[in-house]
Tab-separated table of C-alpha atoms in Angstrom:
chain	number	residue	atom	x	y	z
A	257	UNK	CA	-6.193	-14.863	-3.523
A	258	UNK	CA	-2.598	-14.212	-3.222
A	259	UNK	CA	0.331	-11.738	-2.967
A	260	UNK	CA	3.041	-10.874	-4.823
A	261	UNK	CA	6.128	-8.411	-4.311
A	262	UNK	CA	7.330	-7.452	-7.380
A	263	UNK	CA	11.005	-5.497	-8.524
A	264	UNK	CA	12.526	-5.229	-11.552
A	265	UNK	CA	14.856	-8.145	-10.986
A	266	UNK	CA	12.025	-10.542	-10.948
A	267	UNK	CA	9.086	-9.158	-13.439
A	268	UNK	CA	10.501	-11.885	-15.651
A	269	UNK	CA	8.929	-14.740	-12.995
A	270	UNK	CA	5.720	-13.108	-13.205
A	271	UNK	CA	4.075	-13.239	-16.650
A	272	UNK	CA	1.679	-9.947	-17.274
A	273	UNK	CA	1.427	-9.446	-13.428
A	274	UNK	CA	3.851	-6.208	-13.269
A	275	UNK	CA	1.581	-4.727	-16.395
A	276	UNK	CA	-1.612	-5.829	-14.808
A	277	UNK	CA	-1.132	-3.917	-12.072
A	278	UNK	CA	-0.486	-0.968	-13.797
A	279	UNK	CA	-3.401	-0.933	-16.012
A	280	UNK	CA	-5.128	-1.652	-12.862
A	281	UNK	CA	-3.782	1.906	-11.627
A	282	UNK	CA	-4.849	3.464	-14.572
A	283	UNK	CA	-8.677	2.074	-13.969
A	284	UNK	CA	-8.477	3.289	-10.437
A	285	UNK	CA	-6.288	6.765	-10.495
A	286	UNK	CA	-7.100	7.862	-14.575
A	287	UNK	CA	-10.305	6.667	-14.686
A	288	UNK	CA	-11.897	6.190	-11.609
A	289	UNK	CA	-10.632	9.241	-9.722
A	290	UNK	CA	-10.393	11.204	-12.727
A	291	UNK	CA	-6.412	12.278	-11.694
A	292	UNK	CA	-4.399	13.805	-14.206
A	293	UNK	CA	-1.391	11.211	-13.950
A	294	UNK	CA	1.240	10.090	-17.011
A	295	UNK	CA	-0.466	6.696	-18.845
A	296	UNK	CA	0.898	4.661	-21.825
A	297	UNK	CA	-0.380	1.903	-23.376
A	298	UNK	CA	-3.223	1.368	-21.034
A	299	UNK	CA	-0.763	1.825	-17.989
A	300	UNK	CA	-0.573	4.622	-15.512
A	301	UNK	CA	3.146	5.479	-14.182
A	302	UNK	CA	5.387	7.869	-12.882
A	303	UNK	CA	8.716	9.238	-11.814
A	304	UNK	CA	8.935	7.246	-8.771
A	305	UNK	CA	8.438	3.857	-10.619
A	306	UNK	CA	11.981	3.059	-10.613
A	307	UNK	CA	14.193	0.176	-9.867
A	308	UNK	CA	14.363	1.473	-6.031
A	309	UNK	CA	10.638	0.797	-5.459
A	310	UNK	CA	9.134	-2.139	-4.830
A	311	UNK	CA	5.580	-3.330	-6.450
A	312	UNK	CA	3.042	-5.349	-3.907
A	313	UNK	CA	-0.090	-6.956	-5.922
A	314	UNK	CA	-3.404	-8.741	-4.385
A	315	UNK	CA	-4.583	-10.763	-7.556
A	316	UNK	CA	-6.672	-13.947	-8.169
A	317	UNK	CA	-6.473	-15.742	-11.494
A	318	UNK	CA	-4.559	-13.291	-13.124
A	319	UNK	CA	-6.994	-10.313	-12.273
A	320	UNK	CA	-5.170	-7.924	-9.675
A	321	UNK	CA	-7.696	-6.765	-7.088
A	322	UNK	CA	-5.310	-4.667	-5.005
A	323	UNK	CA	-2.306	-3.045	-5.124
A	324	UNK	CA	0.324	-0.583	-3.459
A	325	UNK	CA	4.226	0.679	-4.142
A	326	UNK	CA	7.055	0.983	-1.981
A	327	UNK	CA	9.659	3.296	-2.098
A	328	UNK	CA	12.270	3.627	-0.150
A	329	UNK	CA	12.804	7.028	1.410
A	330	UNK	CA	16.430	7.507	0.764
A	331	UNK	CA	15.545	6.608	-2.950
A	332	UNK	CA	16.923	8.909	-6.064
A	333	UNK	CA	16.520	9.380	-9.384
A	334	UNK	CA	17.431	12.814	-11.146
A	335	UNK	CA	15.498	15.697	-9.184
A	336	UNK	CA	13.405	13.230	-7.183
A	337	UNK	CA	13.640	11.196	-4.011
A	338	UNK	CA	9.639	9.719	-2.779
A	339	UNK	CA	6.531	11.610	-3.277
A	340	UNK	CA	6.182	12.897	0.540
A	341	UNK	CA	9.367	13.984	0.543
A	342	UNK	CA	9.009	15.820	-3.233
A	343	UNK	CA	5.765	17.694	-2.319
A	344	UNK	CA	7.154	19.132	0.751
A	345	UNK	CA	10.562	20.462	-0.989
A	346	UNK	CA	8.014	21.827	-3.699
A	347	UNK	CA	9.185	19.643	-6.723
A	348	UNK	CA	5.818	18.684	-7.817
A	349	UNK	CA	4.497	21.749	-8.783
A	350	UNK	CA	1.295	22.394	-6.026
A	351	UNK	CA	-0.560	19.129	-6.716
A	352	UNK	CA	0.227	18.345	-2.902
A	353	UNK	CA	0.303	20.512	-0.437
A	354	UNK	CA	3.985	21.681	0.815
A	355	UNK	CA	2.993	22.194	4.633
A	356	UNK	CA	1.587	18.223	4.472
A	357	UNK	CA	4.315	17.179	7.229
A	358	UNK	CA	4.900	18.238	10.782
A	359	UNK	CA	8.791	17.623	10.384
A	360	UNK	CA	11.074	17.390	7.898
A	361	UNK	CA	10.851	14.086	5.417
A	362	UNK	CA	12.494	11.610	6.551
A	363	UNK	CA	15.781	9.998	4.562
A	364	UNK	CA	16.202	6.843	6.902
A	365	UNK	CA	16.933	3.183	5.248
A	366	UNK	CA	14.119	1.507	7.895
A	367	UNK	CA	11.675	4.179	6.754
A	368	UNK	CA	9.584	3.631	3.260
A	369	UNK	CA	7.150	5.295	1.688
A	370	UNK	CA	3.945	3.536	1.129
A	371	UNK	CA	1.910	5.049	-2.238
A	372	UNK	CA	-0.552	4.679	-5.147
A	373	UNK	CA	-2.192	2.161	-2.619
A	374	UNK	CA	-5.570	1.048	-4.412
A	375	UNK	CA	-8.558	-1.796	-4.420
A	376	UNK	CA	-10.169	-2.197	-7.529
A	377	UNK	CA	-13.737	-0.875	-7.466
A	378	UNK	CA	-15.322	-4.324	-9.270
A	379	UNK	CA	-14.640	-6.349	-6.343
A	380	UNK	CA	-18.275	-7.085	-4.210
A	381	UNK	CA	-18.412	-5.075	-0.912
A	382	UNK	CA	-18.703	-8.457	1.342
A	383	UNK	CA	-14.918	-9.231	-0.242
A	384	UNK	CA	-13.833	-6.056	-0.037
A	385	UNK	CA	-12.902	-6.203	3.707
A	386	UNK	CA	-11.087	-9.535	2.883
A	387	UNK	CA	-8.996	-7.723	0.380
A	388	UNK	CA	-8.345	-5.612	2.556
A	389	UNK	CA	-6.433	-7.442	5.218
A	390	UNK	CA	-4.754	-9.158	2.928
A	391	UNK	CA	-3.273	-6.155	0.995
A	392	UNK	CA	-2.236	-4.743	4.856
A	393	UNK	CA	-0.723	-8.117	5.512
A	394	UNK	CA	1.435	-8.062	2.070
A	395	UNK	CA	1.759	-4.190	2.929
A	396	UNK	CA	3.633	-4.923	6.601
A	397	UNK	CA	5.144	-8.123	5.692
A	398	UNK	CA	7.423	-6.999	2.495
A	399	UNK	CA	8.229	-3.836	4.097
A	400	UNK	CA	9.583	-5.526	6.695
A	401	UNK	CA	12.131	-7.784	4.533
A	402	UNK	CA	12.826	-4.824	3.312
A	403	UNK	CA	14.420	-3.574	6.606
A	404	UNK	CA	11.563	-0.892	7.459
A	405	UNK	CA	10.925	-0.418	10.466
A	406	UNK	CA	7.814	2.326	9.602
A	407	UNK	CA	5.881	3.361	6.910
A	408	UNK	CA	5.175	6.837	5.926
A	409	UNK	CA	2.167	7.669	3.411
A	410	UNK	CA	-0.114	9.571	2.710
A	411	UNK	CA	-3.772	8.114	2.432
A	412	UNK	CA	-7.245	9.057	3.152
A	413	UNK	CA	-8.189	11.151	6.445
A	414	UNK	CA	-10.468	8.727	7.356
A	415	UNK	CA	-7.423	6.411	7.965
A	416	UNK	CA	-8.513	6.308	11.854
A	417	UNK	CA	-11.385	4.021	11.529
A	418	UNK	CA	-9.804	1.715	9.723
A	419	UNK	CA	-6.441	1.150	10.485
A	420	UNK	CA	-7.241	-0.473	13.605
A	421	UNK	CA	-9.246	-2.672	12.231
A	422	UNK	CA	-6.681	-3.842	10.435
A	423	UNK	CA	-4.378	-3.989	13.522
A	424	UNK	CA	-1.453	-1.190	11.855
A	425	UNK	CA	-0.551	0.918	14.629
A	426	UNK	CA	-0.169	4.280	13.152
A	427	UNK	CA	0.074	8.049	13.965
A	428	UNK	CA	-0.846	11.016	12.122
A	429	UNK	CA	2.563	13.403	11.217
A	430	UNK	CA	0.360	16.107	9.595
A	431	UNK	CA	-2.107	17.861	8.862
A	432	UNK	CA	-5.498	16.569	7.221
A	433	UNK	CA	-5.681	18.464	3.769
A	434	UNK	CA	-8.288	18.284	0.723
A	435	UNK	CA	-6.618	17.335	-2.632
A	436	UNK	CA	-8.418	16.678	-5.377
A	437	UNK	CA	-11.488	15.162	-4.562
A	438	UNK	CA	-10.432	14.199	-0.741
A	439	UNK	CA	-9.064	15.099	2.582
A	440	UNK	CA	-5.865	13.145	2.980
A	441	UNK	CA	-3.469	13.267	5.820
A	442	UNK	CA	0.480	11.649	6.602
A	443	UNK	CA	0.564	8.799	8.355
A	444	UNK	CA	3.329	6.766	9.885
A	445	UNK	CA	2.761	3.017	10.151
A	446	UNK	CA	5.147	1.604	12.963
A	447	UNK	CA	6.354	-2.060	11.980
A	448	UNK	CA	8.540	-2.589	14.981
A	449	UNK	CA	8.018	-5.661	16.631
A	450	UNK	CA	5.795	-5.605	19.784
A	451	UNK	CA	7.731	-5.690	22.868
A	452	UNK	CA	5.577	-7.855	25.555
């Protein structure tokens, strides 16, 4: 099992990687979770897919088990900046709550947005747990050659339970709110080195 950051500069080092994890988003967002997102030819996408983001993938011969984006929060392109940021100004049209943050969205270069964070549902529950450290791993580790310092997203509300586990310190920065099929809440995932 291994990890892979992927941007558009270096796709072309990557063979069908950057597309295998997007048809792996469609099985997980389209068809699993039944969300109404954009998909083309077997892929689902969307506005903040851009050459500012960054692509992390968990894959094993070929097949990508997990996966996650990150965009930076000073990122641009047209009308939108990051997802948090866009729901709370009211760009995306109601699908996410406006009141989901405490504070303002932050615009910081050490702050990125972590999103469209998935494990496959074919992988074996005993593995699943492996998978999962190793996607948090990939998840703290590129975002900190990235220069962030924390990590905003927003993920399940259940995020308490298993966040430690996982040794991410983290805090909530709102409120827990039902969308879709789930309650989710805003989370900020500090990177900053330990001081001992």
């Amino acid at each position: 099992m291994q990890t892979t950051t992927l941007s558009f500069s270096n796709l072309h080092n990557h063979g069908e990687l950057f597309a295998n994890l997007f048809r792996a988003r469609k099985q997980s967002f389209i068809i699993q979770k039944n969300w109404d997102l954009p998909e083309a030819e077997d892929m689902e996408f969307d506005q903040y897919d851009t050459p500012q983001s960054r692509w992390i993938a968990v894959h094993d011969k070929g097949e990508v088990l997990a996966g996650f984006r990150l965009t930076p929060t000073t990122a641009r392109c047209g009308i939108y900046s990051y997802m948090i940021r866009d729901a709370q100004k009211g760009i995306l049209g109601g699908s996410i709550p406006q009141d989901l943050l405490d504070a303002e969205a932050p615009v910081d270069d050490q702050v990125w947005e972590c999103s469209r964070v998935f494990v496959s549902h074919d992988i074996p529950q005993m593995y699943r747990r492996k998978v999962h450290f190793k996607m948090v791993e990939a998840m703290t580790g590129s975002a900190r050659e990235l220069g962030a310092t924390r990590l905003i997203a927003l993920t399940g509300a259940s995020w308490p339970r298993w966040y430690g586990r996982c040794g991410l310190e983290a805090e909530a920065i709102g409120r827990v709110m039902w969308i879709d099929d789930a309650n989710f809440q805003c989370v900020a995932i500090n990177l900053a080195p330990k001081m001992h």
